[in-house]
Amino acid sequence: MLRFSQNAKSMRSSEIRELLSIAVRPDMISFAGGMPNNDLFPVQELDDIYSRLSKAEKQVGFQYGPTPGHPPLLKSLAQFLQGKGLPVEENRLMITTGSLQAINLLTKVFIDPGEKVITEDPCFIGAITAFKSYQAHFCPVDLDEDGIILHKLEKTLARHADARLLYLTLNFHNPAGLIYSMERRQAILELLHHRSLVLIEDDAYNDLYFSEADREKTTPLKAMGKEPVPICYVGSFSKIFGPGMRLGWILAPDAIVKQCELAKQSMDACTSTFTQMLAHEFLSQKKLAEYLPYIRMAYQRRCRIMLEALQQHMPASVIWNRPIGGFYVWLKLPQGVDATEVLQKSLAEGAVFVVGKTFDPHGHRNDHIRLAFCHTPEDKIAEGIRIVSQAVGSFV
Ligand SMILES: Cc1ncc(COP(=O)(O)O)c(C=O)c1O
């Protein structure tokens, strides 16, 4: 009889991971995965980058690299982040194997079993599973359309003064699709001032605003200059380059990143030098700057098609957000309708999405569904929404 650790026992498979195996069936219209469509990847640009590397550079790419990251990428990424007003000089930057590893490392270095993490409710499932795997105790706080609800956060902070981490996703939230208002951002900084709580600011969707006019709304808390609030800013190339690159980063005070480096040494020693090298060239040759407007437009189009179809087909008692960036529409079902029952109906007719309880840290609340518009071919979105709407309609 195998005897697994307490840690292993606290792990559960993400429902999304399991749904993805259904979602790839050719007859299924999928709104499940929060990832770019394969058609959108900059394959040609990467071909060009690779073929222009010298033999010696390619050899470096196949070698182990330093734990904090491939030095040229650390430089070009630092410049990219400085362009967002982030205090790169005053902090330390480290490359991670996806930003999920960044969240894992931070949890590992801050959380002992039973210690408290304050999260949003709903919350990114990857972060929930990471916190669970370190046996964190969850203190979830509800969201409204401007972000985490302040008076509830205040109450939670008072009740759980010993909480170690606060985890927030301010830009194009997964799954709620919202963006925090400027007022809410300011108020959070005020609230955190002079507390010992460490903030993980997960900004995986920062660059995915649809309109240039909204760019300023995405200003990270870390760039808003209220140190000494210890902010660990976490980002990713997954949504703006390709999740298969497995590249993310942490920008945080020196002492925190040093500790994460130690933790990473025993995890994977270093992130793939090969993909870091490609990412460096993609950044430094300004190819990312050319590629971003292209994907922003692609996602804006997909989002518009989805919103139009929802308007046309979804029962009037369902409420949803109108995203100005990111990947997600988050629908509140009419009272008494269970998202899993809707999913079963929808699956039988050929459309898949993720149910709300996946994103509830306690795994109960199931009155929402998440529709991702990023991965679905444009000509399939309206038909998929018709199916999902019909499935909802059968319970109303
Ligand atoms: C909010 C958020 N953070 C982090 C990630 C993880 O991304 P990565 O591929 O960089 O590990 C995701 C992926 O869906 C996400 O939605």
CSV table of C-alpha atoms and ligand atoms in Angstrom, one decimal:
chain,number,residue,atom,x,y,z
A,1,MET,CA,0.0,0.0,0.0
A,2,LEU,CA,1.5,3.3,-1.1
A,3,ARG,CA,1.6,6.0,1.6
A,4,PHE,CA,1.6,9.5,0.1
A,5,SER,CA,2.6,12.7,2.0
A,6,GLN,CA,0.1,15.2,3.5
A,7,ASN,CA,1.1,17.5,0.7
A,8,ALA,CA,0.2,15.0,-2.0
A,9,LYS,CA,-3.1,14.3,-0.3
A,10,SER,CA,-4.0,18.0,-0.6
A,11,MET,CA,-3.6,18.0,-4.3
A,12,ARG,CA,-6.5,17.7,-6.7
A,13,SER,CA,-6.7,17.7,-10.4
A,14,SER,CA,-7.9,21.0,-12.0
A,15,GLU,CA,-11.3,20.5,-13.6
A,16,ILE,CA,-10.0,22.6,-16.4
A,17,ARG,CA,-7.2,20.1,-17.2
A,18,GLU,CA,-9.8,17.3,-17.3
A,19,LEU,CA,-12.2,19.4,-19.4
A,20,LEU,CA,-9.4,20.1,-21.9
A,21,SER,CA,-9.3,16.5,-22.9
A,22,ILE,CA,-13.0,16.8,-23.9
A,23,ALA,CA,-12.4,20.2,-25.4
A,24,VAL,CA,-10.0,18.9,-28.0
A,25,ARG,CA,-12.6,16.5,-29.5
A,26,PRO,CA,-13.0,17.8,-33.1
A,27,ASP,CA,-16.8,17.9,-32.8
A,28,MET,CA,-16.7,20.1,-29.7
A,29,ILE,CA,-16.8,23.9,-29.6
A,30,SER,CA,-14.6,24.8,-26.7
A,31,PHE,CA,-14.9,27.9,-24.5
A,32,ALA,CA,-12.9,26.1,-21.8
A,33,GLY,CA,-9.2,26.8,-22.2
A,34,GLY,CA,-7.7,30.1,-21.3
A,35,MET,CA,-5.0,29.9,-24.0
A,36,PRO,CA,-4.3,31.5,-27.4
A,37,ASN,CA,-5.5,29.7,-30.5
A,38,ASN,CA,-2.8,27.7,-32.2
A,39,ASP,CA,-3.3,29.8,-35.3
A,40,LEU,CA,-2.2,32.9,-33.5
A,41,PHE,CA,1.3,31.8,-32.5
A,42,PRO,CA,4.1,33.7,-34.2
A,43,VAL,CA,5.6,30.6,-35.8
A,44,GLN,CA,7.1,32.3,-38.8
A,45,GLU,CA,8.9,34.9,-36.6
A,46,LEU,CA,10.3,32.2,-34.4
A,47,ASP,CA,11.5,30.2,-37.5
A,48,ASP,CA,13.4,33.3,-38.6
A,49,ILE,CA,14.8,33.9,-35.1
A,50,TYR,CA,16.1,30.4,-34.8
A,51,SER,CA,17.5,30.1,-38.2
A,52,ARG,CA,19.5,33.3,-37.7
A,53,LEU,CA,21.1,32.1,-34.4
A,54,SER,CA,24.8,31.1,-34.8
A,55,LYS,CA,25.8,27.5,-34.0
A,56,ALA,CA,27.5,28.7,-30.8
A,57,GLU,CA,24.3,30.5,-29.7
A,58,LYS,CA,22.2,27.4,-30.4
A,59,GLN,CA,24.6,25.3,-28.4
A,60,VAL,CA,24.2,27.7,-25.4
A,61,GLY,CA,20.4,27.2,-25.8
A,62,PHE,CA,20.7,23.5,-25.3
A,63,GLN,CA,22.8,23.9,-22.1
A,64,TYR,CA,21.8,24.5,-18.5
A,65,GLY,CA,21.7,28.1,-17.5
A,66,PRO,CA,21.9,30.3,-14.4
A,67,THR,CA,19.0,29.8,-11.9
A,68,PRO,CA,17.8,33.4,-12.0
A,69,GLY,CA,17.5,33.3,-15.8
A,70,HIS,CA,19.3,33.7,-19.1
A,71,PRO,CA,21.3,37.0,-18.7
A,72,PRO,CA,20.3,38.5,-22.0
A,73,LEU,CA,16.6,37.9,-21.4
A,74,LEU,CA,16.9,39.3,-17.9
A,75,LYS,CA,18.2,42.5,-19.5
A,76,SER,CA,15.6,42.8,-22.3
A,77,LEU,CA,12.8,41.8,-20.0
A,78,ALA,CA,13.9,44.5,-17.5
A,79,GLN,CA,13.7,47.1,-20.3
A,80,PHE,CA,10.2,45.8,-21.2
A,81,LEU,CA,9.0,46.1,-17.6
A,82,GLN,CA,10.6,49.5,-17.1
A,83,GLY,CA,8.4,50.6,-20.1
A,84,LYS,CA,5.4,49.8,-17.9
A,85,GLY,CA,6.8,52.0,-15.1
A,86,LEU,CA,7.8,49.1,-12.9
A,87,PRO,CA,10.7,49.7,-10.4
A,88,VAL,CA,13.1,47.2,-11.9
A,89,GLU,CA,16.3,48.9,-10.5
A,90,GLU,CA,15.0,48.8,-6.9
A,91,ASN,CA,14.0,45.1,-7.1
A,92,ARG,CA,15.3,41.8,-8.4
A,93,LEU,CA,14.1,40.0,-11.5
A,94,MET,CA,14.0,36.3,-12.0
A,95,ILE,CA,12.8,34.1,-14.8
A,96,THR,CA,10.5,31.2,-13.9
A,97,THR,CA,9.1,28.2,-15.7
A,98,GLY,CA,5.7,29.8,-16.4
A,99,SER,CA,4.2,32.2,-13.9
A,100,LEU,CA,2.6,29.3,-12.2
A,101,GLN,CA,6.0,28.4,-11.0
A,102,ALA,CA,6.5,31.9,-9.7
A,103,ILE,CA,3.3,31.5,-7.7
A,104,ASN,CA,4.5,28.1,-6.4
A,105,LEU,CA,7.9,29.5,-5.4
A,106,LEU,CA,6.4,32.4,-3.5
A,107,THR,CA,4.0,30.1,-1.7
A,108,LYS,CA,6.8,27.7,-0.9
A,109,VAL,CA,9.0,30.4,0.6
A,110,PHE,CA,6.2,32.1,2.6
A,111,ILE,CA,3.6,29.5,3.6
A,112,ASP,CA,3.9,26.8,6.2
A,113,PRO,CA,1.0,24.3,6.5
A,114,GLY,CA,-2.1,25.9,7.9
A,115,GLU,CA,-1.0,29.5,7.2
A,116,LYS,CA,-3.4,31.9,5.7
A,117,VAL,CA,-3.6,33.3,2.1
A,118,ILE,CA,-6.2,36.0,1.3
A,119,THR,CA,-7.5,35.5,-2.3
A,120,GLU,CA,-10.1,36.9,-4.5
A,121,ASP,CA,-13.3,34.9,-4.8
A,122,PRO,CA,-13.4,33.8,-7.6
A,123,CYS,CA,-9.7,33.1,-8.0
A,124,PHE,CA,-7.4,31.7,-10.8
A,125,ILE,CA,-7.6,27.9,-10.4
A,126,GLY,CA,-3.8,27.5,-10.8
A,127,ALA,CA,-3.2,29.7,-7.8
A,128,ILE,CA,-5.8,27.8,-5.8
A,129,THR,CA,-4.1,24.5,-6.5
A,130,ALA,CA,-0.7,25.9,-5.8
A,131,PHE,CA,-1.8,27.3,-2.4
A,132,LYS,CA,-3.6,24.1,-1.6
A,133,SER,CA,-0.5,22.0,-2.4
A,134,TYR,CA,1.3,23.9,0.4
A,135,GLN,CA,-1.7,23.3,2.7
A,136,ALA,CA,-2.5,27.0,2.9
A,137,HIS,CA,-5.7,28.1,4.7
A,138,PHE,CA,-7.9,30.2,2.4
A,139,CYS,CA,-9.5,33.5,3.3
A,140,PRO,CA,-11.5,34.4,0.1
A,141,VAL,CA,-12.9,37.9,-0.5
A,142,ASP,CA,-15.7,38.7,-3.0
A,143,LEU,CA,-15.3,40.8,-6.0
A,144,ASP,CA,-17.6,43.5,-7.5
A,145,GLU,CA,-17.2,45.0,-11.0
A,146,ASP,CA,-14.3,47.2,-9.8
A,147,GLY,CA,-12.2,44.5,-8.1
A,148,ILE,CA,-11.9,43.1,-4.6
A,149,ILE,CA,-14.6,44.6,-2.3
A,150,LEU,CA,-12.8,46.9,0.0
A,151,HIS,CA,-14.8,46.8,3.1
A,152,LYS,CA,-14.8,42.9,2.9
A,153,LEU,CA,-11.0,43.0,2.4
A,154,GLU,CA,-10.6,45.3,5.4
A,155,LYS,CA,-12.7,43.0,7.5
A,156,THR,CA,-10.7,40.0,6.4
A,157,LEU,CA,-7.5,41.8,7.2
A,158,ALA,CA,-8.7,42.6,10.7
A,159,ARG,CA,-10.0,39.1,11.3
A,160,HIS,CA,-6.9,37.4,9.9
A,161,ALA,CA,-4.1,39.7,10.9
A,162,ASP,CA,-1.8,36.8,10.7
A,163,ALA,CA,-2.4,36.2,7.0
A,164,ARG,CA,0.9,35.8,5.2
A,165,LEU,CA,-0.1,36.4,1.5
A,166,LEU,CA,-2.6,38.4,-0.5
A,167,TYR,CA,-3.0,37.2,-4.1
A,168,LEU,CA,-4.6,39.6,-6.6
A,169,THR,CA,-5.1,39.6,-10.4
A,170,LEU,CA,-6.0,43.2,-11.3
A,171,ASN,CA,-6.0,43.2,-15.1
A,172,PHE,CA,-8.5,41.1,-17.0
A,173,HIS,CA,-9.2,38.8,-14.2
A,174,ASN,CA,-9.3,35.0,-14.6
A,175,PRO,CA,-12.2,34.1,-14.5
A,176,ALA,CA,-14.2,37.3,-13.8
A,177,GLY,CA,-12.9,39.2,-16.9
A,178,LEU,CA,-12.9,42.5,-15.0
A,179,ILE,CA,-10.2,45.2,-14.6
A,180,TYR,CA,-9.7,46.9,-11.2
A,181,SER,CA,-10.6,50.6,-11.2
A,182,MET,CA,-7.9,53.2,-10.5
A,183,GLU,CA,-9.7,54.2,-7.3
A,184,ARG,CA,-9.7,50.5,-6.1
A,185,ARG,CA,-6.0,50.2,-6.9
A,186,GLN,CA,-5.2,53.3,-4.8
A,187,ALA,CA,-7.4,52.2,-1.9
A,188,ILE,CA,-5.7,48.7,-1.8
A,189,LEU,CA,-2.3,50.3,-1.6
A,190,GLU,CA,-3.5,52.6,1.3
A,191,LEU,CA,-4.9,49.6,3.0
A,192,LEU,CA,-1.8,47.5,2.8
A,193,HIS,CA,0.5,50.3,3.9
A,194,HIS,CA,2.4,49.4,7.1
A,195,ARG,CA,1.2,45.9,7.1
A,196,SER,CA,3.6,42.9,7.0
A,197,LEU,CA,1.4,41.1,4.4
A,198,VAL,CA,3.1,40.2,1.2
A,199,LEU,CA,1.1,40.9,-2.0
A,200,ILE,CA,1.4,38.6,-5.0
A,201,GLU,CA,0.3,40.8,-8.0
A,202,ASP,CA,-0.4,38.4,-10.8
A,203,ASP,CA,-0.4,40.3,-14.1
A,204,ALA,CA,-0.5,37.6,-16.7
A,205,TYR,CA,-2.9,39.6,-18.9
A,206,ASN,CA,-1.3,43.0,-18.6
A,207,ASP,CA,-0.7,43.6,-22.3
A,208,LEU,CA,-4.0,42.3,-23.6
A,209,TYR,CA,-6.2,45.4,-23.5
A,210,PHE,CA,-8.2,45.8,-26.7
A,211,SER,CA,-7.9,49.5,-27.1
A,212,GLU,CA,-4.7,51.7,-26.8
A,213,ALA,CA,-6.9,54.2,-24.9
A,214,ASP,CA,-7.3,51.6,-22.0
A,215,ARG,CA,-3.6,51.0,-21.6
A,216,GLU,CA,-3.2,53.3,-18.6
A,217,LYS,CA,-6.0,51.5,-16.8
A,218,THR,CA,-3.6,48.5,-16.6
A,219,THR,CA,-1.0,50.3,-14.5
A,220,PRO,CA,0.3,47.7,-12.0
A,221,LEU,CA,0.2,48.3,-8.3
A,222,LYS,CA,3.9,47.7,-8.3
A,223,ALA,CA,4.3,50.7,-10.6
A,224,MET,CA,2.2,53.0,-8.4
A,225,GLY,CA,5.1,53.6,-6.1
A,226,LYS,CA,3.9,52.9,-2.6
A,227,GLU,CA,6.8,50.8,-1.3
A,228,PRO,CA,7.4,49.6,1.4
A,229,VAL,CA,4.3,47.4,0.6
A,230,PRO,CA,6.2,44.2,-0.4
A,231,ILE,CA,4.8,43.5,-3.8
A,232,CYS,CA,5.9,40.4,-5.7
A,233,TYR,CA,4.9,41.2,-9.3
A,234,VAL,CA,4.4,38.0,-11.4
A,235,GLY,CA,4.1,38.0,-15.2
A,236,SER,CA,4.1,35.6,-18.1
A,237,PHE,CA,4.9,35.1,-21.7
A,238,SER,CA,2.2,32.5,-22.0
A,239,LYS,CA,-0.7,34.8,-23.2
A,240,ILE,CA,1.5,37.1,-25.4
A,241,PHE,CA,3.9,34.6,-26.9
A,242,GLY,CA,3.0,31.0,-26.2
A,243,PRO,CA,2.3,28.9,-23.1
A,244,GLY,CA,4.5,26.1,-24.5
A,245,MET,CA,7.5,28.4,-24.0
A,246,ARG,CA,6.9,28.0,-20.2
A,247,LEU,CA,8.3,31.4,-19.4
A,248,GLY,CA,7.2,33.7,-16.5
A,249,TRP,CA,8.9,36.0,-14.1
A,250,ILE,CA,9.0,37.5,-10.6
A,251,LEU,CA,9.9,41.1,-9.9
A,252,ALA,CA,10.2,41.5,-6.1
A,253,PRO,CA,12.4,42.9,-3.4
A,254,ASP,CA,15.9,41.4,-3.4
A,255,ALA,CA,15.6,39.2,-0.3
A,256,ILE,CA,12.4,37.6,-1.5
A,257,VAL,CA,13.8,36.7,-5.0
A,258,LYS,CA,17.0,35.4,-3.5
A,259,GLN,CA,14.9,33.0,-1.4
A,260,CYS,CA,12.9,32.0,-4.5
A,261,GLU,CA,16.2,31.3,-6.3
A,262,LEU,CA,17.2,28.9,-3.6
A,263,ALA,CA,13.8,27.2,-3.8
A,264,LYS,CA,14.0,27.0,-7.6
A,265,GLN,CA,17.5,25.3,-7.4
A,266,SER,CA,15.9,22.1,-6.1
A,267,MET,CA,12.8,22.3,-8.4
A,268,ASP,CA,14.2,22.6,-11.9
A,269,ALA,CA,17.6,24.2,-11.5
A,270,CYS,CA,16.8,26.6,-14.3
A,271,THR,CA,14.2,27.5,-16.8
A,272,SER,CA,14.8,26.3,-20.4
A,273,THR,CA,17.7,28.3,-21.8
A,274,PHE,CA,16.4,27.5,-25.3
A,275,THR,CA,13.0,29.2,-24.9
A,276,GLN,CA,14.5,32.1,-22.9
A,277,MET,CA,16.9,32.7,-25.8
A,278,LEU,CA,14.0,32.8,-28.3
A,279,ALA,CA,12.0,35.1,-26.0
A,280,HIS,CA,15.0,37.4,-25.7
A,281,GLU,CA,15.4,37.7,-29.5
A,282,PHE,CA,11.6,38.2,-29.8
A,283,LEU,CA,11.7,41.1,-27.3
A,284,SER,CA,15.0,42.7,-28.4
A,285,GLN,CA,14.2,42.6,-32.1
A,286,LYS,CA,11.0,44.4,-31.3
A,287,LYS,CA,9.0,41.5,-32.7
A,288,LEU,CA,6.8,41.4,-29.6
A,289,ALA,CA,5.9,45.1,-30.0
A,290,GLU,CA,4.8,44.2,-33.6
A,291,TYR,CA,2.9,41.1,-32.5
A,292,LEU,CA,0.9,42.5,-29.6
A,293,PRO,CA,-1.4,44.8,-31.7
A,294,TYR,CA,-2.1,41.8,-33.9
A,295,ILE,CA,-3.3,39.6,-31.0
A,296,ARG,CA,-5.1,42.4,-29.3
A,297,MET,CA,-7.2,42.9,-32.4
A,298,ALA,CA,-7.8,39.1,-32.8
A,299,TYR,CA,-9.0,38.8,-29.2
A,300,GLN,CA,-11.1,42.0,-29.5
A,301,ARG,CA,-12.8,40.5,-32.5
A,302,ARG,CA,-13.5,37.2,-30.9
A,303,CYS,CA,-14.8,39.0,-27.8
A,304,ARG,CA,-17.2,41.1,-29.9
A,305,ILE,CA,-18.6,38.1,-31.7
A,306,MET,CA,-19.2,36.3,-28.4
A,307,LEU,CA,-20.9,39.4,-26.8
A,308,GLU,CA,-23.2,39.8,-29.8
A,309,ALA,CA,-24.1,36.1,-29.8
A,310,LEU,CA,-24.8,36.3,-26.0
A,311,GLN,CA,-27.0,39.3,-26.6
A,312,GLN,CA,-28.9,37.4,-29.2
A,313,HIS,CA,-29.3,34.0,-27.5
A,314,MET,CA,-28.8,34.1,-23.8
A,315,PRO,CA,-31.9,34.3,-21.5
A,316,ALA,CA,-32.4,37.9,-20.2
A,317,SER,CA,-32.0,36.7,-16.6
A,318,VAL,CA,-28.3,35.9,-17.1
A,319,ILE,CA,-25.8,38.7,-16.4
A,320,TRP,CA,-22.3,39.0,-17.8
A,321,ASN,CA,-19.4,41.5,-18.0
A,322,ARG,CA,-18.2,43.3,-21.2
A,323,PRO,CA,-14.5,42.8,-21.2
A,324,ILE,CA,-12.1,45.5,-22.4
A,325,GLY,CA,-9.2,43.0,-22.6
A,326,GLY,CA,-8.1,39.5,-21.7
A,327,PHE,CA,-9.8,36.2,-22.4
A,328,TYR,CA,-12.9,35.8,-20.4
A,329,VAL,CA,-16.6,36.5,-20.1
A,330,TRP,CA,-18.1,35.6,-16.7
A,331,LEU,CA,-21.8,34.8,-16.6
A,332,LYS,CA,-24.0,34.9,-13.5
A,333,LEU,CA,-26.7,32.3,-13.9
A,334,PRO,CA,-30.3,32.9,-12.7
A,335,GLN,CA,-31.0,32.0,-9.1
A,336,GLY,CA,-31.2,28.2,-8.5
A,337,VAL,CA,-29.4,27.2,-11.8
A,338,ASP,CA,-26.4,25.0,-11.3
A,339,ALA,CA,-23.5,25.4,-13.6
A,340,THR,CA,-22.6,21.7,-13.7
A,341,GLU,CA,-26.1,20.8,-14.8
A,342,VAL,CA,-25.9,23.4,-17.6
A,343,LEU,CA,-22.5,22.0,-18.6
A,344,GLN,CA,-23.8,18.5,-18.9
A,345,LYS,CA,-26.6,19.7,-21.2
A,346,SER,CA,-24.2,21.8,-23.2
A,347,LEU,CA,-21.7,19.0,-23.6
A,348,ALA,CA,-24.3,16.7,-25.0
A,349,GLU,CA,-25.0,19.3,-27.7
A,350,GLY,CA,-21.3,20.0,-28.4
A,351,ALA,CA,-20.1,23.0,-26.5
A,352,VAL,CA,-17.8,23.1,-23.4
A,353,PHE,CA,-16.9,25.7,-20.8
A,354,VAL,CA,-15.8,25.9,-17.2
A,355,VAL,CA,-18.2,25.9,-14.2
A,356,GLY,CA,-18.0,28.6,-11.5
A,357,LYS,CA,-17.1,26.3,-8.6
A,358,THR,CA,-13.7,25.6,-10.2
A,359,PHE,CA,-12.7,29.1,-9.2
A,360,ASP,CA,-14.2,29.1,-5.7
A,361,PRO,CA,-11.3,28.5,-3.3
A,362,HIS,CA,-13.7,26.4,-1.2
A,363,GLY,CA,-15.1,24.7,-4.3
A,364,HIS,CA,-18.8,25.2,-3.6
A,365,ARG,CA,-20.3,28.2,-5.3
A,366,ASN,CA,-21.6,27.1,-8.7
A,367,ASP,CA,-23.8,29.9,-10.0
A,368,HIS,CA,-21.4,31.2,-12.7
A,369,ILE,CA,-19.9,29.9,-15.9
A,370,ARG,CA,-16.6,31.1,-17.5
A,371,LEU,CA,-16.5,31.4,-21.3
A,372,ALA,CA,-13.1,31.9,-22.8
A,373,PHE,CA,-13.2,33.5,-26.3
A,374,CYS,CA,-9.5,33.4,-26.9
A,375,HIS,CA,-9.2,29.9,-28.3
A,376,THR,CA,-12.4,29.4,-30.3
A,377,PRO,CA,-12.2,29.9,-34.1
A,378,GLU,CA,-14.2,33.0,-34.9
A,379,ASP,CA,-16.7,31.1,-37.1
A,380,LYS,CA,-17.6,28.7,-34.3
A,381,ILE,CA,-18.3,31.2,-31.5
A,382,ALA,CA,-21.9,32.1,-32.4
A,383,GLU,CA,-22.9,28.5,-32.8
A,384,GLY,CA,-21.2,27.5,-29.5
A,385,ILE,CA,-23.0,30.4,-27.7
A,386,ARG,CA,-26.3,29.3,-29.1
A,387,ILE,CA,-25.7,25.8,-27.7
A,388,VAL,CA,-24.7,27.2,-24.2
A,389,SER,CA,-27.6,29.6,-24.2
A,390,GLN,CA,-30.0,26.8,-25.0
A,391,ALA,CA,-28.6,24.7,-22.2
A,392,VAL,CA,-29.0,27.6,-19.8
A,393,GLY,CA,-32.5,28.3,-21.2
A,394,SER,CA,-33.6,24.8,-20.4
A,395,PHE,CA,-33.3,25.5,-16.7
A,396,VAL,CA,-34.9,29.0,-16.7
B,1,LIG,C1,-4.2,34.7,-13.8
B,1,LIG,C2,-3.2,33.7,-14.3
B,1,LIG,N1,-2.0,33.7,-13.8
B,1,LIG,C3,-1.1,32.8,-14.2
B,1,LIG,C4,-1.3,31.9,-15.2
B,1,LIG,C5,-0.3,30.8,-15.5
B,1,LIG,O1,0.4,31.1,-16.6
B,1,LIG,P1,1.7,30.4,-17.0
B,1,LIG,O2,1.5,29.7,-18.3
B,1,LIG,O3,2.7,31.5,-17.1
B,1,LIG,O4,2.2,29.5,-15.9
B,1,LIG,C6,-2.6,31.9,-15.8
B,1,LIG,C7,-2.9,31.0,-16.9
B,1,LIG,O5,-4.0,30.7,-17.2
B,1,LIG,C8,-3.5,32.9,-15.4
B,1,LIG,O6,-4.8,32.9,-15.9
